[in-house]
Amino acid sequence: MLPYGRQSISEEDIEAVTAILRGDWLTTGPAVTAFEQAIGEIAGGHRAVSCTSGTAALDIAYSALGVGPGDEVVTTPMTFVATASCAAIKGAKIVFADVEEDTALLDPAAVQAVVTDRTKVIAAVDYAGHAADYDALQPIADSVGAKTLADAAHSVGGTYKGRPVGDLADVTTMSFFPTKNLTTGEGGAVVAKDPAVAQKAHEFHFIGVVRDPERFRVTDEGPWYYEVHEFGQNYRLTDVACALGLSQLKRLDEFKKRRTEITARYNEAFAGVDGLRTPAQREYVDPAWHLYPVRILGGRRKEVFGKLREAGIGVQVNYIPVYWHPVFTDLGYQRGMCPNAEQFYAEEISLPMFPDLTDGDVDRVIETLIGLVG
Ligand SMILES: *Cc1c(COP(=O)(O)O)cnc(C)c1O
């Protein structure tokens, strides 16, 4: 079965990892520092904190932004559940705003309609690798004293109006799962523009440990001394993983280029084919295409999905609207709330998309799909 996504591992990646295994630091060592530095550099020069997954990154981000009971978090239903669940688990109320009909990105007009003085965070998702409209979202957040969060699990390496992902929202979260734009196995990162938020993120992912003597409540204990001022988790990414990430970062441009080529090949083949709709792209966004979400028209998505799988093509559906999950319906969320997201879901299939996909693989997917809908 041709997978829909997979990692690309080079001999250099393998050497980078084995060098760590032969060295002194398996975790909390120099590879972690170097990886965080390198992520910060591609993300607008802001401080990055590495962590064990994209989900951990969301937990850390919401914690660093102080999300808790009584707060509202406005987000998109067209995402992986973690974007919403990591705020819900802290006691915040999740308010789903609909997506734009064409891009499936959080619609600023829908956000404007639901923000209140309780809104703490507006969390957008760069669905498929295409950045959301942060220049429209940020003023809405500012007007109610909220912060913007970019769930950039799909879009690492992309740009918006010439600015890199990581420089678009107050806080950005990334995932380095094997199907994502670069991998550390499991892994993720949080990037924060405000150094105080970045420091909170760092401390939360390090069990809340404070090491700066200037901030100690008690100052005369001894050199072993540290304090914990707020509860945290151990979400540290290892040097083994960070060395892989550092090595992968060297190929991020190459990965993005290949993903762009594959997208163009699909777009060209599907343009004008009845029954298919290709992904929308804003002219001011340079996406790091993580998914290729094609839309199957005429109510045939389920049938076409099944036949693609039968043909050995490992398609996926991204995503089930988040509030359809029983954990949300049990809280009273109802179908019909975000019609654009539901329509998009009803039509969407993610085709195979990863850097090592050959042109021959892409052509086989194209021929099979056109054969099914044509
Ligand atoms: C993958 C993903 C996550 C979670 O990342 P993990 O590393 O799998 O925990 C969060 N949000 C989105 C949009 C994702 O695609």
PDB file of C-alpha atoms in Angstrom, residues 20-153:
ATOM      1  CA  ILE A  20      24.612  10.910  19.862  1.00  0.00           C
ATOM      2  CA  LEU A  21      24.382   7.290  21.011  1.00  0.00           C
ATOM      3  CA  ARG A  22      28.193   7.186  21.196  1.00  0.00           C
ATOM      4  CA  GLY A  23      28.396  10.476  23.070  1.00  0.00           C
ATOM      5  CA  ASP A  24      27.777  11.683  26.623  1.00  0.00           C
ATOM      6  CA  TRP A  25      24.341  13.258  26.385  1.00  0.00           C
ATOM      7  CA  LEU A  26      21.217  11.256  25.594  1.00  0.00           C
ATOM      8  CA  THR A  27      18.991  14.078  26.850  1.00  0.00           C
ATOM      9  CA  THR A  28      19.262  17.674  28.182  1.00  0.00           C
ATOM     10  CA  GLY A  29      22.481  18.029  26.174  1.00  0.00           C
ATOM     11  CA  PRO A  30      23.889  20.243  23.437  1.00  0.00           C
ATOM     12  CA  ALA A  31      21.834  18.718  20.594  1.00  0.00           C
ATOM     13  CA  VAL A  32      18.669  19.957  22.319  1.00  0.00           C
ATOM     14  CA  THR A  33      20.056  23.479  22.575  1.00  0.00           C
ATOM     15  CA  ALA A  34      21.237  23.407  18.960  1.00  0.00           C
ATOM     16  CA  PHE A  35      17.906  22.097  17.666  1.00  0.00           C
ATOM     17  CA  GLU A  36      15.941  24.736  19.585  1.00  0.00           C
ATOM     18  CA  GLN A  37      18.281  27.407  18.218  1.00  0.00           C
ATOM     19  CA  ALA A  38      17.809  26.127  14.656  1.00  0.00           C
ATOM     20  CA  ILE A  39      14.009  25.966  14.968  1.00  0.00           C
ATOM     21  CA  GLY A  40      14.036  29.515  16.337  1.00  0.00           C
ATOM     22  CA  GLU A  41      16.066  30.652  13.341  1.00  0.00           C
ATOM     23  CA  ILE A  42      13.605  29.325  10.750  1.00  0.00           C
ATOM     24  CA  ALA A  43      10.696  30.685  12.821  1.00  0.00           C
ATOM     25  CA  GLY A  44      11.395  34.411  12.760  1.00  0.00           C
ATOM     26  CA  GLY A  45      14.202  34.453  15.320  1.00  0.00           C
ATOM     27  CA  HIS A  46      11.959  33.800  18.328  1.00  0.00           C
ATOM     28  CA  ARG A  47      12.778  31.406  21.159  1.00  0.00           C
ATOM     29  CA  ALA A  48      11.784  27.791  20.539  1.00  0.00           C
ATOM     30  CA  VAL A  49      11.223  25.094  23.167  1.00  0.00           C
ATOM     31  CA  SER A  50      11.415  21.517  21.893  1.00  0.00           C
ATOM     32  CA  CYS A  51       9.084  18.892  23.335  1.00  0.00           C
ATOM     33  CA  THR A  52       7.883  15.325  22.931  1.00  0.00           C
ATOM     34  CA  SER A  53       5.005  15.850  20.450  1.00  0.00           C
ATOM     35  CA  GLY A  54       2.774  18.372  18.747  1.00  0.00           C
ATOM     36  CA  THR A  55       0.147  17.549  21.349  1.00  0.00           C
ATOM     37  CA  ALA A  56       2.634  18.300  24.147  1.00  0.00           C
ATOM     38  CA  ALA A  57       3.438  21.563  22.316  1.00  0.00           C
ATOM     39  CA  LEU A  58      -0.244  22.527  22.457  1.00  0.00           C
ATOM     40  CA  ASP A  59      -0.452  21.628  26.163  1.00  0.00           C
ATOM     41  CA  ILE A  60       2.661  23.717  26.815  1.00  0.00           C
ATOM     42  CA  ALA A  61       1.397  26.641  24.713  1.00  0.00           C
ATOM     43  CA  TYR A  62      -1.996  26.801  26.417  1.00  0.00           C
ATOM     44  CA  SER A  63      -0.280  26.504  29.807  1.00  0.00           C
ATOM     45  CA  ALA A  64       2.196  29.285  29.005  1.00  0.00           C
ATOM     46  CA  LEU A  65      -0.714  31.483  27.913  1.00  0.00           C
ATOM     47  CA  GLY A  66      -2.479  30.765  31.219  1.00  0.00           C
ATOM     48  CA  VAL A  67      -5.555  29.055  29.766  1.00  0.00           C
ATOM     49  CA  GLY A  68      -7.884  27.728  32.471  1.00  0.00           C
ATOM     50  CA  PRO A  69     -11.476  27.489  33.716  1.00  0.00           C
ATOM     51  CA  GLY A  70     -13.613  30.459  32.708  1.00  0.00           C
ATOM     52  CA  ASP A  71     -11.572  31.113  29.566  1.00  0.00           C
ATOM     53  CA  GLU A  72     -12.795  30.625  26.028  1.00  0.00           C
ATOM     54  CA  VAL A  73     -10.601  29.345  23.224  1.00  0.00           C
ATOM     55  CA  VAL A  74     -11.843  29.987  19.695  1.00  0.00           C
ATOM     56  CA  THR A  75     -10.632  27.441  17.163  1.00  0.00           C
ATOM     57  CA  THR A  76     -11.384  25.620  13.920  1.00  0.00           C
ATOM     58  CA  PRO A  77     -13.142  22.268  13.725  1.00  0.00           C
ATOM     59  CA  MET A  78     -11.020  21.352  10.671  1.00  0.00           C
ATOM     60  CA  THR A  79      -8.049  20.033  12.645  1.00  0.00           C
ATOM     61  CA  PHE A  80      -6.676  17.148  14.630  1.00  0.00           C
ATOM     62  CA  VAL A  81      -8.568  16.938  17.932  1.00  0.00           C
ATOM     63  CA  ALA A  82      -5.533  17.999  20.009  1.00  0.00           C
ATOM     64  CA  THR A  83      -5.817  21.660  18.933  1.00  0.00           C
ATOM     65  CA  ALA A  84      -9.086  21.808  20.875  1.00  0.00           C
ATOM     66  CA  SER A  85      -8.706  19.034  23.460  1.00  0.00           C
ATOM     67  CA  CYS A  86      -5.484  20.429  24.971  1.00  0.00           C
ATOM     68  CA  ALA A  87      -7.395  23.607  25.920  1.00  0.00           C
ATOM     69  CA  ALA A  88     -10.581  21.778  26.931  1.00  0.00           C
ATOM     70  CA  ILE A  89      -8.669  19.554  29.367  1.00  0.00           C
ATOM     71  CA  LYS A  90      -7.560  22.727  31.207  1.00  0.00           C
ATOM     72  CA  GLY A  91     -11.192  23.674  31.793  1.00  0.00           C
ATOM     73  CA  ALA A  92     -11.516  26.219  28.982  1.00  0.00           C
ATOM     74  CA  LYS A  93     -14.672  26.391  26.895  1.00  0.00           C
ATOM     75  CA  ILE A  94     -13.986  25.606  23.244  1.00  0.00           C
ATOM     76  CA  VAL A  95     -15.806  27.828  20.774  1.00  0.00           C
ATOM     77  CA  PHE A  96     -15.686  26.479  17.232  1.00  0.00           C
ATOM     78  CA  ALA A  97     -15.745  29.065  14.459  1.00  0.00           C
ATOM     79  CA  ASP A  98     -16.346  27.946  10.892  1.00  0.00           C
ATOM     80  CA  VAL A  99     -13.730  27.782   8.162  1.00  0.00           C
ATOM     81  CA  GLU A 100     -13.550  29.549   4.815  1.00  0.00           C
ATOM     82  CA  GLU A 101     -15.428  27.596   2.188  1.00  0.00           C
ATOM     83  CA  ASP A 102     -12.448  27.227  -0.166  1.00  0.00           C
ATOM     84  CA  THR A 103      -9.306  27.000   1.996  1.00  0.00           C
ATOM     85  CA  ALA A 104     -10.819  25.223   5.040  1.00  0.00           C
ATOM     86  CA  LEU A 105      -8.874  27.701   7.192  1.00  0.00           C
ATOM     87  CA  LEU A 106     -10.327  29.485  10.226  1.00  0.00           C
ATOM     88  CA  ASP A 107     -12.549  32.284   8.862  1.00  0.00           C
ATOM     89  CA  PRO A 108     -11.740  35.648  10.507  1.00  0.00           C
ATOM     90  CA  ALA A 109     -15.348  36.822  10.020  1.00  0.00           C
ATOM     91  CA  ALA A 110     -16.624  33.751  11.892  1.00  0.00           C
ATOM     92  CA  VAL A 111     -14.081  34.404  14.654  1.00  0.00           C
ATOM     93  CA  GLN A 112     -15.119  38.059  14.885  1.00  0.00           C
ATOM     94  CA  ALA A 113     -18.705  36.922  15.447  1.00  0.00           C
ATOM     95  CA  VAL A 114     -17.886  34.732  18.484  1.00  0.00           C
ATOM     96  CA  VAL A 115     -15.123  36.507  20.432  1.00  0.00           C
ATOM     97  CA  THR A 116     -15.994  37.904  23.877  1.00  0.00           C
ATOM     98  CA  ASP A 117     -14.042  39.418  26.740  1.00  0.00           C
ATOM     99  CA  ARG A 118     -13.578  35.827  27.978  1.00  0.00           C
ATOM    100  CA  THR A 119     -11.706  34.822  24.800  1.00  0.00           C
ATOM    101  CA  LYS A 120      -8.164  33.944  25.889  1.00  0.00           C
ATOM    102  CA  VAL A 121      -6.752  32.409  22.721  1.00  0.00           C
ATOM    103  CA  ILE A 122      -7.666  32.305  19.045  1.00  0.00           C
ATOM    104  CA  ALA A 123      -6.089  29.083  17.779  1.00  0.00           C
ATOM    105  CA  ALA A 124      -5.770  28.802  14.009  1.00  0.00           C
ATOM    106  CA  VAL A 125      -4.499  25.775  12.112  1.00  0.00           C
ATOM    107  CA  ASP A 126      -2.405  25.997   8.959  1.00  0.00           C
ATOM    108  CA  TYR A 127      -4.438  23.226   7.376  1.00  0.00           C
ATOM    109  CA  ALA A 128      -2.567  21.187   4.737  1.00  0.00           C
ATOM    110  CA  GLY A 129       0.462  23.489   5.135  1.00  0.00           C
ATOM    111  CA  HIS A 130      -1.219  26.721   4.025  1.00  0.00           C
ATOM    112  CA  ALA A 131      -0.938  29.473   6.658  1.00  0.00           C
ATOM    113  CA  ALA A 132      -4.182  30.895   8.054  1.00  0.00           C
ATOM    114  CA  ASP A 133      -4.960  34.612   7.708  1.00  0.00           C
ATOM    115  CA  TYR A 134      -3.059  35.931  10.728  1.00  0.00           C
ATOM    116  CA  ASP A 135      -3.166  39.597   9.661  1.00  0.00           C
ATOM    117  CA  ALA A 136      -6.952  39.368   9.935  1.00  0.00           C
ATOM    118  CA  LEU A 137      -6.965  37.256  13.124  1.00  0.00           C
ATOM    119  CA  GLN A 138      -4.435  39.244  15.176  1.00  0.00           C
ATOM    120  CA  PRO A 139      -6.463  42.512  15.363  1.00  0.00           C
ATOM    121  CA  ILE A 140      -9.533  40.522  16.439  1.00  0.00           C
ATOM    122  CA  ALA A 141      -7.470  38.918  19.232  1.00  0.00           C
ATOM    123  CA  ASP A 142      -5.977  42.279  20.229  1.00  0.00           C
ATOM    124  CA  SER A 143      -9.427  43.883  20.401  1.00  0.00           C
ATOM    125  CA  VAL A 144     -10.510  41.500  23.183  1.00  0.00           C
ATOM    126  CA  GLY A 145      -7.127  41.075  24.908  1.00  0.00           C
ATOM    127  CA  ALA A 146      -6.629  37.550  23.572  1.00  0.00           C
ATOM    128  CA  LYS A 147      -3.525  35.912  22.078  1.00  0.00           C
ATOM    129  CA  THR A 148      -3.187  34.157  18.756  1.00  0.00           C
ATOM    130  CA  LEU A 149      -1.885  30.603  18.499  1.00  0.00           C
ATOM    131  CA  ALA A 150      -0.799  29.021  15.216  1.00  0.00           C
ATOM    132  CA  ASP A 151      -1.038  25.240  15.190  1.00  0.00           C
ATOM    133  CA  ALA A 152       1.651  24.857  12.540  1.00  0.00           C
ATOM    134  CA  ALA A 153       1.854  21.061  12.692  1.00  0.00           C
TER     135      ALA A 153
END
